[in-house]
């Protein structure tokens, strides 16, 4: 997105929150110049032992738009170590983002195991800003 901030414009907008049963939806609609009718929505669905996050991007105009959507959950670590797809890693070694491919990955953060899955966005950025005991994916 030429002329747009590197981290996108969603972080600077007011998101609206709606709750319906087990689903919390956060969404925005904006009139960013040249992007009339653009909308993004993230649905969070909580289960007893799972949290599903679904990102939806809507283009409300007739012209095709190229976007690189992303959202970055933070995972708390117990110390600096974690495991990704069976490999032991250290969060403080990630000074810059590292990218992995594939629809499904397993993340172990001490006592918690997460299955990360995406049908459509299959490039994952992994990094830590080293400001605390957490890791971003």
PDB file of C-alpha atoms in Angstrom:
ATOM      1  CA  UNK A   1       0.000   0.000   0.000  1.00  0.00           C
ATOM      2  CA  UNK A   2       2.114   2.843  -1.300  1.00  0.00           C
ATOM      3  CA  UNK A   3       1.814   5.981   0.793  1.00  0.00           C
ATOM      4  CA  UNK A   4       0.301   4.100   3.723  1.00  0.00           C
ATOM      5  CA  UNK A   5       1.972   3.475   7.104  1.00  0.00           C
ATOM      6  CA  UNK A   6       4.047   0.274   7.250  1.00  0.00           C
ATOM      7  CA  UNK A   7       1.943  -1.098  10.097  1.00  0.00           C
ATOM      8  CA  UNK A   8      -1.286  -0.196   8.336  1.00  0.00           C
ATOM      9  CA  UNK A   9      -4.004   2.174   9.356  1.00  0.00           C
ATOM     10  CA  UNK A  10      -6.194  -0.156  11.438  1.00  0.00           C
ATOM     11  CA  UNK A  11      -4.211   0.527  14.589  1.00  0.00           C
ATOM     12  CA  UNK A  12      -5.066   4.235  14.387  1.00  0.00           C
ATOM     13  CA  UNK A  13      -8.817   3.829  13.921  1.00  0.00           C
ATOM     14  CA  UNK A  14     -11.670   3.505  16.369  1.00  0.00           C
ATOM     15  CA  UNK A  15     -12.878  -0.088  16.423  1.00  0.00           C
ATOM     16  CA  UNK A  16     -16.425  -0.914  17.469  1.00  0.00           C
ATOM     17  CA  UNK A  17     -17.094  -3.879  19.702  1.00  0.00           C
ATOM     18  CA  UNK A  18     -20.184  -6.116  19.601  1.00  0.00           C
ATOM     19  CA  UNK A  19     -20.834  -9.165  21.751  1.00  0.00           C
ATOM     20  CA  UNK A  20     -23.163 -11.986  20.744  1.00  0.00           C
ATOM     21  CA  UNK A  21     -23.182 -15.167  22.807  1.00  0.00           C
ATOM     22  CA  UNK A  22     -19.588 -16.520  22.672  1.00  0.00           C
ATOM     23  CA  UNK A  23     -18.468 -14.228  19.822  1.00  0.00           C
ATOM     24  CA  UNK A  24     -16.893 -10.811  20.294  1.00  0.00           C
ATOM     25  CA  UNK A  25     -16.563  -8.840  17.059  1.00  0.00           C
ATOM     26  CA  UNK A  26     -14.261  -5.871  16.620  1.00  0.00           C
ATOM     27  CA  UNK A  27     -14.683  -3.954  13.386  1.00  0.00           C
ATOM     28  CA  UNK A  28     -14.097  -0.662  11.663  1.00  0.00           C
ATOM     29  CA  UNK A  29     -15.376   1.086   8.597  1.00  0.00           C
ATOM     30  CA  UNK A  30     -13.346   3.978   7.271  1.00  0.00           C
ATOM     31  CA  UNK A  31     -13.150   6.535   4.533  1.00  0.00           C
ATOM     32  CA  UNK A  32      -9.406   6.436   4.044  1.00  0.00           C
ATOM     33  CA  UNK A  33      -8.816   8.415   0.819  1.00  0.00           C
ATOM     34  CA  UNK A  34      -9.175   6.027  -2.112  1.00  0.00           C
ATOM     35  CA  UNK A  35     -10.556   3.263   0.109  1.00  0.00           C
ATOM     36  CA  UNK A  36     -14.212   4.202   0.412  1.00  0.00           C
ATOM     37  CA  UNK A  37     -16.257   1.248   1.640  1.00  0.00           C
ATOM     38  CA  UNK A  38     -13.251  -0.640   3.047  1.00  0.00           C
ATOM     39  CA  UNK A  39     -14.031  -2.568   6.216  1.00  0.00           C
ATOM     40  CA  UNK A  40     -12.207  -5.039   8.420  1.00  0.00           C
ATOM     41  CA  UNK A  41     -13.579  -7.233  11.176  1.00  0.00           C
ATOM     42  CA  UNK A  42     -11.978  -9.613  13.677  1.00  0.00           C
ATOM     43  CA  UNK A  43     -14.224 -12.168  15.373  1.00  0.00           C
ATOM     44  CA  UNK A  44     -13.024 -13.784  18.601  1.00  0.00           C
ATOM     45  CA  UNK A  45     -14.840 -16.939  19.660  1.00  0.00           C
ATOM     46  CA  UNK A  46     -14.012 -18.360  23.082  1.00  0.00           C
ATOM     47  CA  UNK A  47     -14.539 -21.976  23.941  1.00  0.00           C
ATOM     48  CA  UNK A  48     -13.687 -23.900  27.085  1.00  0.00           C
ATOM     49  CA  UNK A  49     -10.205 -24.756  25.797  1.00  0.00           C
ATOM     50  CA  UNK A  50      -9.887 -22.705  22.636  1.00  0.00           C
ATOM     51  CA  UNK A  51      -9.865 -19.212  21.260  1.00  0.00           C
ATOM     52  CA  UNK A  52     -10.554 -18.757  17.568  1.00  0.00           C
ATOM     53  CA  UNK A  53      -9.732 -15.490  15.805  1.00  0.00           C
ATOM     54  CA  UNK A  54     -11.115 -14.838  12.339  1.00  0.00           C
ATOM     55  CA  UNK A  55     -10.043 -11.828  10.283  1.00  0.00           C
ATOM     56  CA  UNK A  56     -12.399 -10.626   7.545  1.00  0.00           C
ATOM     57  CA  UNK A  57     -11.607  -7.855   5.060  1.00  0.00           C
ATOM     58  CA  UNK A  58     -14.362  -6.368   2.883  1.00  0.00           C
ATOM     59  CA  UNK A  59     -13.877  -4.263  -0.221  1.00  0.00           C
ATOM     60  CA  UNK A  60     -17.036  -2.234  -0.764  1.00  0.00           C
ATOM     61  CA  UNK A  61     -16.073  -0.632  -4.077  1.00  0.00           C
ATOM     62  CA  UNK A  62     -15.867  -1.927  -7.646  1.00  0.00           C
ATOM     63  CA  UNK A  63     -12.072  -1.521  -7.945  1.00  0.00           C
ATOM     64  CA  UNK A  64      -9.815  -4.366  -6.785  1.00  0.00           C
ATOM     65  CA  UNK A  65      -7.679  -3.496  -3.745  1.00  0.00           C
ATOM     66  CA  UNK A  66      -4.430  -5.151  -2.732  1.00  0.00           C
ATOM     67  CA  UNK A  67      -4.078  -5.586   1.029  1.00  0.00           C
ATOM     68  CA  UNK A  68      -1.655  -7.393   3.299  1.00  0.00           C
ATOM     69  CA  UNK A  69      -3.831  -8.016   6.333  1.00  0.00           C
ATOM     70  CA  UNK A  70      -2.454  -9.152   9.605  1.00  0.00           C
ATOM     71  CA  UNK A  71      -3.095  -9.151  13.296  1.00  0.00           C
ATOM     72  CA  UNK A  72      -0.586 -10.162  15.908  1.00  0.00           C
ATOM     73  CA  UNK A  73      -1.587 -12.032  19.045  1.00  0.00           C
ATOM     74  CA  UNK A  74       0.826 -11.848  21.957  1.00  0.00           C
ATOM     75  CA  UNK A  75       1.681 -15.126  23.691  1.00  0.00           C
ATOM     76  CA  UNK A  76       2.956 -14.973  27.274  1.00  0.00           C
ATOM     77  CA  UNK A  77       6.132 -16.936  27.900  1.00  0.00           C
ATOM     78  CA  UNK A  78       7.441 -18.487  31.061  1.00  0.00           C
ATOM     79  CA  UNK A  79      10.941 -17.075  30.753  1.00  0.00           C
ATOM     80  CA  UNK A  80      12.537 -16.665  27.344  1.00  0.00           C
ATOM     81  CA  UNK A  81      12.125 -20.133  25.809  1.00  0.00           C
ATOM     82  CA  UNK A  82       9.362 -21.508  23.642  1.00  0.00           C
ATOM     83  CA  UNK A  83       8.896 -24.318  21.172  1.00  0.00           C
ATOM     84  CA  UNK A  84       7.641 -23.984  17.619  1.00  0.00           C
ATOM     85  CA  UNK A  85       6.930 -27.111  15.579  1.00  0.00           C
ATOM     86  CA  UNK A  86       9.214 -29.131  17.843  1.00  0.00           C
ATOM     87  CA  UNK A  87      12.168 -26.677  17.741  1.00  0.00           C
ATOM     88  CA  UNK A  88      13.330 -24.961  20.954  1.00  0.00           C
ATOM     89  CA  UNK A  89      13.764 -21.220  20.421  1.00  0.00           C
ATOM     90  CA  UNK A  90      14.615 -18.150  22.495  1.00  0.00           C
ATOM     91  CA  UNK A  91      12.452 -15.044  22.187  1.00  0.00           C
ATOM     92  CA  UNK A  92      15.355 -12.654  22.784  1.00  0.00           C
ATOM     93  CA  UNK A  93      17.045 -13.953  19.613  1.00  0.00           C
ATOM     94  CA  UNK A  94      14.280 -12.444  17.457  1.00  0.00           C
ATOM     95  CA  UNK A  95      15.480  -8.889  16.841  1.00  0.00           C
ATOM     96  CA  UNK A  96      13.734  -8.795  13.476  1.00  0.00           C
ATOM     97  CA  UNK A  97      10.756 -10.703  12.187  1.00  0.00           C
ATOM     98  CA  UNK A  98      11.348 -14.197  10.891  1.00  0.00           C
ATOM     99  CA  UNK A  99       8.840 -15.713   8.497  1.00  0.00           C
ATOM    100  CA  UNK A 100       7.552 -19.265   8.303  1.00  0.00           C
ATOM    101  CA  UNK A 101       5.121 -20.750   5.817  1.00  0.00           C
ATOM    102  CA  UNK A 102       2.310 -23.246   6.120  1.00  0.00           C
ATOM    103  CA  UNK A 103      -1.273 -23.472   7.298  1.00  0.00           C
ATOM    104  CA  UNK A 104      -0.676 -25.024  10.738  1.00  0.00           C
ATOM    105  CA  UNK A 105       1.992 -24.680  13.432  1.00  0.00           C
ATOM    106  CA  UNK A 106       2.277 -25.802  17.054  1.00  0.00           C
ATOM    107  CA  UNK A 107       3.476 -23.308  19.663  1.00  0.00           C
ATOM    108  CA  UNK A 108       4.415 -24.402  23.206  1.00  0.00           C
ATOM    109  CA  UNK A 109       4.991 -21.628  25.754  1.00  0.00           C
ATOM    110  CA  UNK A 110       5.807 -23.625  28.856  1.00  0.00           C
ATOM    111  CA  UNK A 111       2.564 -25.070  30.202  1.00  0.00           C
ATOM    112  CA  UNK A 112       0.387 -23.983  27.257  1.00  0.00           C
ATOM    113  CA  UNK A 113       0.182 -25.527  23.808  1.00  0.00           C
ATOM    114  CA  UNK A 114      -1.412 -23.615  20.939  1.00  0.00           C
ATOM    115  CA  UNK A 115      -2.372 -24.790  17.483  1.00  0.00           C
ATOM    116  CA  UNK A 116      -2.054 -21.906  15.054  1.00  0.00           C
ATOM    117  CA  UNK A 117      -4.025 -22.397  11.850  1.00  0.00           C
ATOM    118  CA  UNK A 118      -4.996 -20.268   8.880  1.00  0.00           C
ATOM    119  CA  UNK A 119      -6.605 -21.474   5.673  1.00  0.00           C
ATOM    120  CA  UNK A 120      -5.853 -18.375   3.631  1.00  0.00           C
ATOM    121  CA  UNK A 121      -3.026 -16.383   5.259  1.00  0.00           C
ATOM    122  CA  UNK A 122      -0.198 -18.893   5.417  1.00  0.00           C
ATOM    123  CA  UNK A 123       2.826 -16.669   5.980  1.00  0.00           C
ATOM    124  CA  UNK A 124       3.513 -16.158   9.658  1.00  0.00           C
ATOM    125  CA  UNK A 125       5.731 -13.394  11.068  1.00  0.00           C
ATOM    126  CA  UNK A 126       7.424 -14.323  14.342  1.00  0.00           C
ATOM    127  CA  UNK A 127       9.163 -11.772  16.521  1.00  0.00           C
ATOM    128  CA  UNK A 128       9.699 -10.326  19.959  1.00  0.00           C
ATOM    129  CA  UNK A 129      10.361  -6.692  20.790  1.00  0.00           C
ATOM    130  CA  UNK A 130      12.194  -7.994  23.883  1.00  0.00           C
ATOM    131  CA  UNK A 131      10.272  -5.668  26.197  1.00  0.00           C
ATOM    132  CA  UNK A 132       8.708  -8.478  28.238  1.00  0.00           C
ATOM    133  CA  UNK A 133       8.147 -12.213  28.540  1.00  0.00           C
ATOM    134  CA  UNK A 134       5.972 -12.561  25.459  1.00  0.00           C
ATOM    135  CA  UNK A 135       6.264 -13.498  21.835  1.00  0.00           C
ATOM    136  CA  UNK A 136       4.275 -12.275  18.839  1.00  0.00           C
ATOM    137  CA  UNK A 137       3.026 -14.333  15.954  1.00  0.00           C
TER     138      UNK A 137
END
